[in-house]
PDB file of C-alpha atoms in Angstrom:
ATOM      1  CA  UNK A   1      92.529  53.345 128.285  1.00  0.00           C
ATOM      2  CA  UNK A   2      90.722  55.817 131.509  1.00  0.00           C
ATOM      3  CA  UNK A   3      89.998  58.993 131.250  1.00  0.00           C
ATOM      4  CA  UNK A   4      92.893  60.593 132.767  1.00  0.00           C
ATOM      5  CA  UNK A   5      95.212  58.430 130.338  1.00  0.00           C
ATOM      6  CA  UNK A   6      93.277  58.705 127.234  1.00  0.00           C
ATOM      7  CA  UNK A   7      94.392  60.856 124.571  1.00  0.00           C
ATOM      8  CA  UNK A   8      93.300  63.108 122.027  1.00  0.00           C
ATOM      9  CA  UNK A   9      94.627  64.315 118.692  1.00  0.00           C
ATOM     10  CA  UNK A  10      96.904  67.762 118.745  1.00  0.00           C
ATOM     11  CA  UNK A  11      94.639  70.188 116.537  1.00  0.00           C
ATOM     12  CA  UNK A  12      96.427  71.515 113.786  1.00  0.00           C
ATOM     13  CA  UNK A  13      97.852  75.694 114.102  1.00  0.00           C
ATOM     14  CA  UNK A  14      95.296  77.687 111.849  1.00  0.00           C
ATOM     15  CA  UNK A  15      96.554  78.815 108.956  1.00  0.00           C
ATOM     16  CA  UNK A  16      97.474  82.622 109.374  1.00  0.00           C
ATOM     17  CA  UNK A  17      95.566  85.155 107.451  1.00  0.00           C
ATOM     18  CA  UNK A  18      96.840  86.060 104.382  1.00  0.00           C
ATOM     19  CA  UNK A  19      96.518  88.884 101.509  1.00  0.00           C
ATOM     20  CA  UNK A  20      98.049  91.425  99.329  1.00  0.00           C
ATOM     21  CA  UNK A  21      98.876  95.109  99.452  1.00  0.00           C
ATOM     22  CA  UNK A  22      97.815  96.967  96.072  1.00  0.00           C
ATOM     23  CA  UNK A  23      98.043 100.258  94.745  1.00  0.00           C
ATOM     24  CA  UNK A  24      97.269 102.041  91.589  1.00  0.00           C
ATOM     25  CA  UNK A  25     100.624 102.700  90.572  1.00  0.00           C
ATOM     26  CA  UNK A  26     102.049 104.427  87.145  1.00  0.00           C
ATOM     27  CA  UNK A  27      99.638 106.417  86.142  1.00  0.00           C
ATOM     28  CA  UNK A  28     100.645 109.189  84.935  1.00  0.00           C
ATOM     29  CA  UNK A  29     101.741 110.790  81.346  1.00  0.00           C
ATOM     30  CA  UNK A  30     104.703 111.799  79.702  1.00  0.00           C
ATOM     31  CA  UNK A  31     105.609 114.868  81.906  1.00  0.00           C
ATOM     32  CA  UNK A  32     102.610 115.096  84.075  1.00  0.00           C
ATOM     33  CA  UNK A  33     103.037 112.223  87.546  1.00  0.00           C
ATOM     34  CA  UNK A  34     100.667 111.112  89.649  1.00  0.00           C
ATOM     35  CA  UNK A  35     101.411 109.744  93.319  1.00  0.00           C
ATOM     36  CA  UNK A  36     104.496 108.587  94.826  1.00  0.00           C
ATOM     37  CA  UNK A  37     104.734 105.615  92.934  1.00  0.00           C
ATOM     38  CA  UNK A  38     108.809 104.742  93.978  1.00  0.00           C
ATOM     39  CA  UNK A  39     107.678 104.831  97.732  1.00  0.00           C
ATOM     40  CA  UNK A  40     104.519 103.141  97.498  1.00  0.00           C
ATOM     41  CA  UNK A  41     106.978 100.399  95.315  1.00  0.00           C
ATOM     42  CA  UNK A  42     108.895  99.844  98.254  1.00  0.00           C
ATOM     43  CA  UNK A  43     105.647  98.997 101.131  1.00  0.00           C
ATOM     44  CA  UNK A  44     103.338  97.243  98.554  1.00  0.00           C
ATOM     45  CA  UNK A  45     103.183  93.641  97.362  1.00  0.00           C
ATOM     46  CA  UNK A  46     101.050  94.366  93.999  1.00  0.00           C
ATOM     47  CA  UNK A  47     100.655  97.082  91.583  1.00  0.00           C
ATOM     48  CA  UNK A  48      98.340  97.531  89.542  1.00  0.00           C
ATOM     49  CA  UNK A  49      99.991  98.856  86.496  1.00  0.00           C
ATOM     50  CA  UNK A  50      98.080 101.589  84.208  1.00  0.00           C
ATOM     51  CA  UNK A  51      97.924 100.512  80.775  1.00  0.00           C
ATOM     52  CA  UNK A  52      98.276 103.065  78.269  1.00  0.00           C
ATOM     53  CA  UNK A  53      94.395 103.979  78.569  1.00  0.00           C
ATOM     54  CA  UNK A  54      93.582 106.155  81.085  1.00  0.00           C
ATOM     55  CA  UNK A  55      96.988 106.773  82.250  1.00  0.00           C
ATOM     56  CA  UNK A  56     100.594 105.455  81.842  1.00  0.00           C
ATOM     57  CA  UNK A  57     102.834 105.316  78.146  1.00  0.00           C
ATOM     58  CA  UNK A  58     105.372 103.233  77.306  1.00  0.00           C
ATOM     59  CA  UNK A  59     108.232 104.890  78.854  1.00  0.00           C
ATOM     60  CA  UNK A  60     106.455 104.875  82.421  1.00  0.00           C
ATOM     61  CA  UNK A  61     104.859 101.392  81.732  1.00  0.00           C
ATOM     62  CA  UNK A  62     108.382  99.886  81.642  1.00  0.00           C
ATOM     63  CA  UNK A  63     109.682 101.795  84.083  1.00  0.00           C
ATOM     64  CA  UNK A  64     107.281 100.757  86.488  1.00  0.00           C
ATOM     65  CA  UNK A  65     107.582  97.114  85.595  1.00  0.00           C
ATOM     66  CA  UNK A  66     111.718  97.398  86.614  1.00  0.00           C
ATOM     67  CA  UNK A  67     111.323  98.904  89.994  1.00  0.00           C
ATOM     68  CA  UNK A  68     108.231  96.488  90.341  1.00  0.00           C
ATOM     69  CA  UNK A  69     110.702  93.292  89.433  1.00  0.00           C
ATOM     70  CA  UNK A  70     113.311  94.687  91.259  1.00  0.00           C
ATOM     71  CA  UNK A  71     111.169  94.705  94.486  1.00  0.00           C
ATOM     72  CA  UNK A  72     109.720  91.691  94.219  1.00  0.00           C
ATOM     73  CA  UNK A  73     105.929  93.349  93.556  1.00  0.00           C
ATOM     74  CA  UNK A  74     103.361  91.251  91.279  1.00  0.00           C
ATOM     75  CA  UNK A  75     102.409  93.208  88.232  1.00  0.00           C
ATOM     76  CA  UNK A  76      98.823  93.489  87.408  1.00  0.00           C
ATOM     77  CA  UNK A  77      97.048  95.025  84.279  1.00  0.00           C
ATOM     78  CA  UNK A  78      94.949  97.804  85.118  1.00  0.00           C
ATOM     79  CA  UNK A  79      92.992  97.953  82.176  1.00  0.00           C
ATOM     80  CA  UNK A  80      90.614 100.529  81.357  1.00  0.00           C
ATOM     81  CA  UNK A  81      87.968 102.272  78.936  1.00  0.00           C
ATOM     82  CA  UNK A  82      89.487 104.360  76.216  1.00  0.00           C
ATOM     83  CA  UNK A  83      89.799 107.589  78.209  1.00  0.00           C
ATOM     84  CA  UNK A  84      92.836 109.380  79.252  1.00  0.00           C
ATOM     85  CA  UNK A  85      91.037 112.351  79.207  1.00  0.00           C
ATOM     86  CA  UNK A  86      88.616 111.661  81.944  1.00  0.00           C
ATOM     87  CA  UNK A  87      91.297 109.331  83.591  1.00  0.00           C
ATOM     88  CA  UNK A  88      89.440 106.519  83.319  1.00  0.00           C
ATOM     89  CA  UNK A  89      87.063 107.717  85.489  1.00  0.00           C
ATOM     90  CA  UNK A  90      83.743 108.079  82.500  1.00  0.00           C
ATOM     91  CA  UNK A  91      81.706 105.332  81.550  1.00  0.00           C
ATOM     92  CA  UNK A  92      81.800 104.413  77.504  1.00  0.00           C
ATOM     93  CA  UNK A  93      78.781 102.433  76.567  1.00  0.00           C
ATOM     94  CA  UNK A  94      80.194  99.731  73.582  1.00  0.00           C
ATOM     95  CA  UNK A  95      80.014  97.018  72.399  1.00  0.00           C
ATOM     96  CA  UNK A  96      81.209  94.099  74.429  1.00  0.00           C
ATOM     97  CA  UNK A  97      83.588  92.781  71.583  1.00  0.00           C
ATOM     98  CA  UNK A  98      85.030  96.065  71.077  1.00  0.00           C
ATOM     99  CA  UNK A  99      85.664  96.056  74.691  1.00  0.00           C
ATOM    100  CA  UNK A 100      87.319  93.050  74.981  1.00  0.00           C
ATOM    101  CA  UNK A 101      89.710  93.756  72.383  1.00  0.00           C
ATOM    102  CA  UNK A 102      90.372  97.478  74.029  1.00  0.00           C
ATOM    103  CA  UNK A 103      90.922  95.084  76.933  1.00  0.00           C
ATOM    104  CA  UNK A 104      93.762  92.561  75.336  1.00  0.00           C
ATOM    105  CA  UNK A 105      95.501  95.755  73.661  1.00  0.00           C
ATOM    106  CA  UNK A 106      96.261  97.092  77.116  1.00  0.00           C
ATOM    107  CA  UNK A 107      97.237  93.700  78.206  1.00  0.00           C
ATOM    108  CA  UNK A 108      99.406  92.764  75.879  1.00  0.00           C
ATOM    109  CA  UNK A 109     100.965  96.003  75.919  1.00  0.00           C
ATOM    110  CA  UNK A 110     102.052  95.580  79.578  1.00  0.00           C
ATOM    111  CA  UNK A 111     103.243  92.311  79.140  1.00  0.00           C
ATOM    112  CA  UNK A 112     105.981  93.286  76.895  1.00  0.00           C
ATOM    113  CA  UNK A 113     107.796  96.199  79.923  1.00  0.00           C
ATOM    114  CA  UNK A 114     106.796  93.099  82.307  1.00  0.00           C
ATOM    115  CA  UNK A 115     108.733  90.545  80.171  1.00  0.00           C
ATOM    116  CA  UNK A 116     111.433  93.042  79.515  1.00  0.00           C
ATOM    117  CA  UNK A 117     112.059  93.406  83.166  1.00  0.00           C
ATOM    118  CA  UNK A 118     111.978  90.104  83.661  1.00  0.00           C
ATOM    119  CA  UNK A 119     109.302  89.598  85.096  1.00  0.00           C
ATOM    120  CA  UNK A 120     105.567  89.126  83.703  1.00  0.00           C
ATOM    121  CA  UNK A 121     101.922  90.282  84.100  1.00  0.00           C
ATOM    122  CA  UNK A 122     101.060  88.002  87.114  1.00  0.00           C
ATOM    123  CA  UNK A 123      97.149  89.456  87.213  1.00  0.00           C
ATOM    124  CA  UNK A 124      94.425  91.393  85.970  1.00  0.00           C
ATOM    125  CA  UNK A 125      92.287  94.067  87.359  1.00  0.00           C
ATOM    126  CA  UNK A 126      90.231  96.955  86.216  1.00  0.00           C
ATOM    127  CA  UNK A 127      90.174 100.590  86.706  1.00  0.00           C
ATOM    128  CA  UNK A 128      87.921 102.965  87.575  1.00  0.00           C
ATOM    129  CA  UNK A 129      84.184 103.459  85.759  1.00  0.00           C
ATOM    130  CA  UNK A 130      84.978 100.368  84.243  1.00  0.00           C
ATOM    131  CA  UNK A 131      85.608  98.731  87.392  1.00  0.00           C
ATOM    132  CA  UNK A 132      82.300 100.278  88.724  1.00  0.00           C
ATOM    133  CA  UNK A 133      80.759  99.576  85.802  1.00  0.00           C
ATOM    134  CA  UNK A 134      81.760  95.743  85.418  1.00  0.00           C
ATOM    135  CA  UNK A 135      80.494  95.230  88.984  1.00  0.00           C
ATOM    136  CA  UNK A 136      76.432  95.660  87.449  1.00  0.00           C
ATOM    137  CA  UNK A 137      76.767  95.405  83.332  1.00  0.00           C
ATOM    138  CA  UNK A 138      76.539  91.840  82.531  1.00  0.00           C
ATOM    139  CA  UNK A 139      77.987  92.763  78.660  1.00  0.00           C
ATOM    140  CA  UNK A 140      80.962  94.522  80.072  1.00  0.00           C
ATOM    141  CA  UNK A 141      81.791  92.331  82.465  1.00  0.00           C
ATOM    142  CA  UNK A 142      81.353  89.026  80.421  1.00  0.00           C
ATOM    143  CA  UNK A 143      83.912  91.426  78.049  1.00  0.00           C
ATOM    144  CA  UNK A 144      86.412  92.030  80.786  1.00  0.00           C
ATOM    145  CA  UNK A 145      86.046  88.179  81.812  1.00  0.00           C
ATOM    146  CA  UNK A 146      86.286  87.163  78.347  1.00  0.00           C
ATOM    147  CA  UNK A 147      89.831  89.494  77.482  1.00  0.00           C
ATOM    148  CA  UNK A 148      91.171  87.502  80.573  1.00  0.00           C
ATOM    149  CA  UNK A 149      90.773  84.224  79.316  1.00  0.00           C
ATOM    150  CA  UNK A 150      91.595  85.019  76.535  1.00  0.00           C
ATOM    151  CA  UNK A 151      95.562  86.707  77.105  1.00  0.00           C
ATOM    152  CA  UNK A 152      95.998  84.193  80.033  1.00  0.00           C
ATOM    153  CA  UNK A 153      93.164  81.781  82.261  1.00  0.00           C
ATOM    154  CA  UNK A 154      95.814  80.818  84.502  1.00  0.00           C
ATOM    155  CA  UNK A 155      95.550  84.956  85.625  1.00  0.00           C
ATOM    156  CA  UNK A 156      93.893  85.576  88.783  1.00  0.00           C
ATOM    157  CA  UNK A 157      90.831  88.118  87.995  1.00  0.00           C
ATOM    158  CA  UNK A 158      90.442  90.823  90.573  1.00  0.00           C
ATOM    159  CA  UNK A 159      87.398  92.166  91.815  1.00  0.00           C
ATOM    160  CA  UNK A 160      84.995  92.610  94.859  1.00  0.00           C
ATOM    161  CA  UNK A 161      83.063  89.503  95.484  1.00  0.00           C
ATOM    162  CA  UNK A 162      79.374  89.276  94.681  1.00  0.00           C
ATOM    163  CA  UNK A 163      79.667  91.030  92.092  1.00  0.00           C
ATOM    164  CA  UNK A 164      78.774  90.429  87.865  1.00  0.00           C
ATOM    165  CA  UNK A 165      82.752  90.201  87.243  1.00  0.00           C
ATOM    166  CA  UNK A 166      82.800  87.715  90.344  1.00  0.00           C
ATOM    167  CA  UNK A 167      79.906  85.559  89.050  1.00  0.00           C
ATOM    168  CA  UNK A 168      80.922  85.768  85.360  1.00  0.00           C
ATOM    169  CA  UNK A 169      84.777  85.069  86.828  1.00  0.00           C
ATOM    170  CA  UNK A 170      83.853  81.927  88.115  1.00  0.00           C
ATOM    171  CA  UNK A 171      81.962  81.089  85.744  1.00  0.00           C
ATOM    172  CA  UNK A 172      84.529  80.770  83.393  1.00  0.00           C
ATOM    173  CA  UNK A 173      86.824  79.101  85.953  1.00  0.00           C
ATOM    174  CA  UNK A 174      89.112  82.454  86.390  1.00  0.00           C
ATOM    175  CA  UNK A 175      90.649  81.931  90.335  1.00  0.00           C
ATOM    176  CA  UNK A 176      88.944  85.604  91.233  1.00  0.00           C
ATOM    177  CA  UNK A 177      90.287  87.513  93.988  1.00  0.00           C
ATOM    178  CA  UNK A 178      88.521  89.695  96.631  1.00  0.00           C
ATOM    179  CA  UNK A 179      89.259  93.015  96.599  1.00  0.00           C
ATOM    180  CA  UNK A 180      88.746  95.316  99.070  1.00  0.00           C
ATOM    181  CA  UNK A 181      89.219  99.310  99.643  1.00  0.00           C
ATOM    182  CA  UNK A 182      90.846 100.558 102.269  1.00  0.00           C
ATOM    183  CA  UNK A 183      90.801 104.545 101.731  1.00  0.00           C
ATOM    184  CA  UNK A 184      87.349 104.198  99.855  1.00  0.00           C
ATOM    185  CA  UNK A 185      83.851 104.883 101.487  1.00  0.00           C
ATOM    186  CA  UNK A 186      81.066 101.701 101.232  1.00  0.00           C
ATOM    187  CA  UNK A 187      77.208 101.757 100.530  1.00  0.00           C
ATOM    188  CA  UNK A 188      75.037  99.552 102.651  1.00  0.00           C
ATOM    189  CA  UNK A 189      75.003  97.667  99.335  1.00  0.00           C
ATOM    190  CA  UNK A 190      78.638  96.874  99.502  1.00  0.00           C
ATOM    191  CA  UNK A 191      79.742  98.804  96.267  1.00  0.00           C
ATOM    192  CA  UNK A 192      81.948 102.068  96.236  1.00  0.00           C
ATOM    193  CA  UNK A 193      80.309 105.445  97.409  1.00  0.00           C
ATOM    194  CA  UNK A 194      81.126 107.838  93.960  1.00  0.00           C
ATOM    195  CA  UNK A 195      83.844 110.052  94.222  1.00  0.00           C
ATOM    196  CA  UNK A 196      81.634 112.470  93.284  1.00  0.00           C
ATOM    197  CA  UNK A 197      79.704 112.578  96.773  1.00  0.00           C
ATOM    198  CA  UNK A 198      81.238 113.642 100.241  1.00  0.00           C
ATOM    199  CA  UNK A 199      83.186 112.107 101.989  1.00  0.00           C
ATOM    200  CA  UNK A 200      84.339 109.020  99.865  1.00  0.00           C
ATOM    201  CA  UNK A 201      87.550 108.839 100.387  1.00  0.00           C
ATOM    202  CA  UNK A 202      89.624 107.719 103.944  1.00  0.00           C
ATOM    203  CA  UNK A 203      92.301 109.858 104.391  1.00  0.00           C
ATOM    204  CA  UNK A 204      93.042 109.216 108.106  1.00  0.00           C
ATOM    205  CA  UNK A 205      95.852 107.245 108.094  1.00  0.00           C
ATOM    206  CA  UNK A 206      94.976 104.786 110.960  1.00  0.00           C
ATOM    207  CA  UNK A 207      91.525 105.104 110.937  1.00  0.00           C
ATOM    208  CA  UNK A 208      92.265 103.463 107.345  1.00  0.00           C
ATOM    209  CA  UNK A 209      95.347 100.719 108.545  1.00  0.00           C
ATOM    210  CA  UNK A 210      92.954  99.850 111.754  1.00  0.00           C
ATOM    211  CA  UNK A 211      89.899  99.045 108.683  1.00  0.00           C
ATOM    212  CA  UNK A 212      92.116  97.112 107.057  1.00  0.00           C
ATOM    213  CA  UNK A 213      92.648  94.861 109.819  1.00  0.00           C
ATOM    214  CA  UNK A 214      89.049  94.266 110.288  1.00  0.00           C
ATOM    215  CA  UNK A 215      88.819  93.873 107.156  1.00  0.00           C
ATOM    216  CA  UNK A 216      91.122  91.061 106.614  1.00  0.00           C
ATOM    217  CA  UNK A 217      90.422  89.091 109.818  1.00  0.00           C
ATOM    218  CA  UNK A 218      86.565  90.191 110.369  1.00  0.00           C
ATOM    219  CA  UNK A 219      84.840  91.144 106.813  1.00  0.00           C
ATOM    220  CA  UNK A 220      82.975  93.281 108.132  1.00  0.00           C
ATOM    221  CA  UNK A 221      83.094  96.890 108.097  1.00  0.00           C
ATOM    222  CA  UNK A 222      80.694  99.809 108.281  1.00  0.00           C
ATOM    223  CA  UNK A 223      79.184 101.879 104.856  1.00  0.00           C
ATOM    224  CA  UNK A 224      78.218 105.414 104.950  1.00  0.00           C
ATOM    225  CA  UNK A 225      74.837 104.744 106.338  1.00  0.00           C
ATOM    226  CA  UNK A 226      76.329 103.699 109.485  1.00  0.00           C
ATOM    227  CA  UNK A 227      75.390 100.085 108.874  1.00  0.00           C
ATOM    228  CA  UNK A 228      77.645  96.741 109.364  1.00  0.00           C
ATOM    229  CA  UNK A 229      78.445  95.393 105.517  1.00  0.00           C
ATOM    230  CA  UNK A 230      80.363  92.163 105.015  1.00  0.00           C
ATOM    231  CA  UNK A 231      83.466  92.232 102.540  1.00  0.00           C
ATOM    232  CA  UNK A 232      85.783  89.907 101.323  1.00  0.00           C
ATOM    233  CA  UNK A 233      89.348  90.940 101.632  1.00  0.00           C
ATOM    234  CA  UNK A 234      92.620  88.370 100.089  1.00  0.00           C
ATOM    235  CA  UNK A 235      94.113  92.304  98.465  1.00  0.00           C
ATOM    236  CA  UNK A 236      93.893  95.689 100.028  1.00  0.00           C
ATOM    237  CA  UNK A 237      93.681  98.194  97.844  1.00  0.00           C
ATOM    238  CA  UNK A 238      95.457 102.130  98.869  1.00  0.00           C
ATOM    239  CA  UNK A 239      94.735 104.089  95.597  1.00  0.00           C
ATOM    240  CA  UNK A 240      97.677 106.449  94.605  1.00  0.00           C
ATOM    241  CA  UNK A 241      96.250 109.790  94.099  1.00  0.00           C
ATOM    242  CA  UNK A 242      94.473 109.614  97.586  1.00  0.00           C
ATOM    243  CA  UNK A 243      96.022 112.791  99.994  1.00  0.00           C
ATOM    244  CA  UNK A 244      98.814 111.662 102.126  1.00  0.00           C
ATOM    245  CA  UNK A 245      98.858 107.486 100.072  1.00  0.00           C
ATOM    246  CA  UNK A 246     102.411 106.408 100.702  1.00  0.00           C
ATOM    247  CA  UNK A 247     101.693 107.399 104.296  1.00  0.00           C
ATOM    248  CA  UNK A 248      98.270 105.481 104.505  1.00  0.00           C
ATOM    249  CA  UNK A 249     100.022 102.564 103.055  1.00  0.00           C
ATOM    250  CA  UNK A 250     102.927 102.471 105.755  1.00  0.00           C
ATOM    251  CA  UNK A 251     100.824 102.239 108.680  1.00  0.00           C
ATOM    252  CA  UNK A 252      98.169  99.811 106.649  1.00  0.00           C
ATOM    253  CA  UNK A 253     101.080  98.023 106.274  1.00  0.00           C
ATOM    254  CA  UNK A 254     102.232  97.707 109.702  1.00  0.00           C
ATOM    255  CA  UNK A 255      99.273  97.235 111.522  1.00  0.00           C
ATOM    256  CA  UNK A 256      98.586  94.135 109.244  1.00  0.00           C
ATOM    257  CA  UNK A 257     101.894  92.394 110.054  1.00  0.00           C
ATOM    258  CA  UNK A 258     101.279  93.749 113.748  1.00  0.00           C
ATOM    259  CA  UNK A 259      98.459  91.784 114.007  1.00  0.00           C
ATOM    260  CA  UNK A 260      99.980  88.553 112.251  1.00  0.00           C
ATOM    261  CA  UNK A 261      98.876  88.959 108.556  1.00  0.00           C
ATOM    262  CA  UNK A 262     101.116  87.542 106.072  1.00  0.00           C
ATOM    263  CA  UNK A 263     100.914  89.754 102.755  1.00  0.00           C
ATOM    264  CA  UNK A 264     101.980  88.514  99.414  1.00  0.00           C
ATOM    265  CA  UNK A 265     102.121  89.218  96.379  1.00  0.00           C
ATOM    266  CA  UNK A 266      99.138  88.439  93.676  1.00  0.00           C
ATOM    267  CA  UNK A 267      99.585  85.494  91.288  1.00  0.00           C
TER     268      UNK A 267
END
């Protein structure tokens, strides 16, 4: 067979990039509401639902799960330190086993309302100070991992790649899902810039959407010191309490779809 007639195998088409678009949902309490949950639940693919320890109450959890299931949105147990007054944004020093049981309590509470809505808890994610602490705190990261394993070892655990939670989740045999933040600034070490510092939130919807596409496709963003850092993004988060959150989520979804990125729930 000469060169002009030689055949070559046809290269397989590359798999499309797939990400979940998530938001923190159901974080009101009683008569107090936070965020435009109904609007966000029409845009996102996965809802990080507050489980009562930083926000949310039984009625809100039940309603949120019902809307999520009706919209085909997966339900994540967003667990927290027991800090309703501080919205879960304060670190609480507590023994690992005690924290583990607090987290299990929250997962179980949400599971009841998810099942009543015809769904289930599809994944687990930490909130606020617990999320930031477990990136480095070995004892609290292990408590989060242990609670997830005991609740349902088959559930994905959302966290930032390379953190203590990530490593311990992998060691425990969990499916860890790498998460990146559409509306938050990053430090040079790849962690979230504290909210107490200037410019910690990204509020321009177009800039946020553009950055989301780069995180999903290139895996690189600019940190707060101007350096370029790598991120892994299987799930992209828009916080419900960021000013303009609905528009940020809407434009982010449109930009991802325009870039050929497939949006899917975390399950």
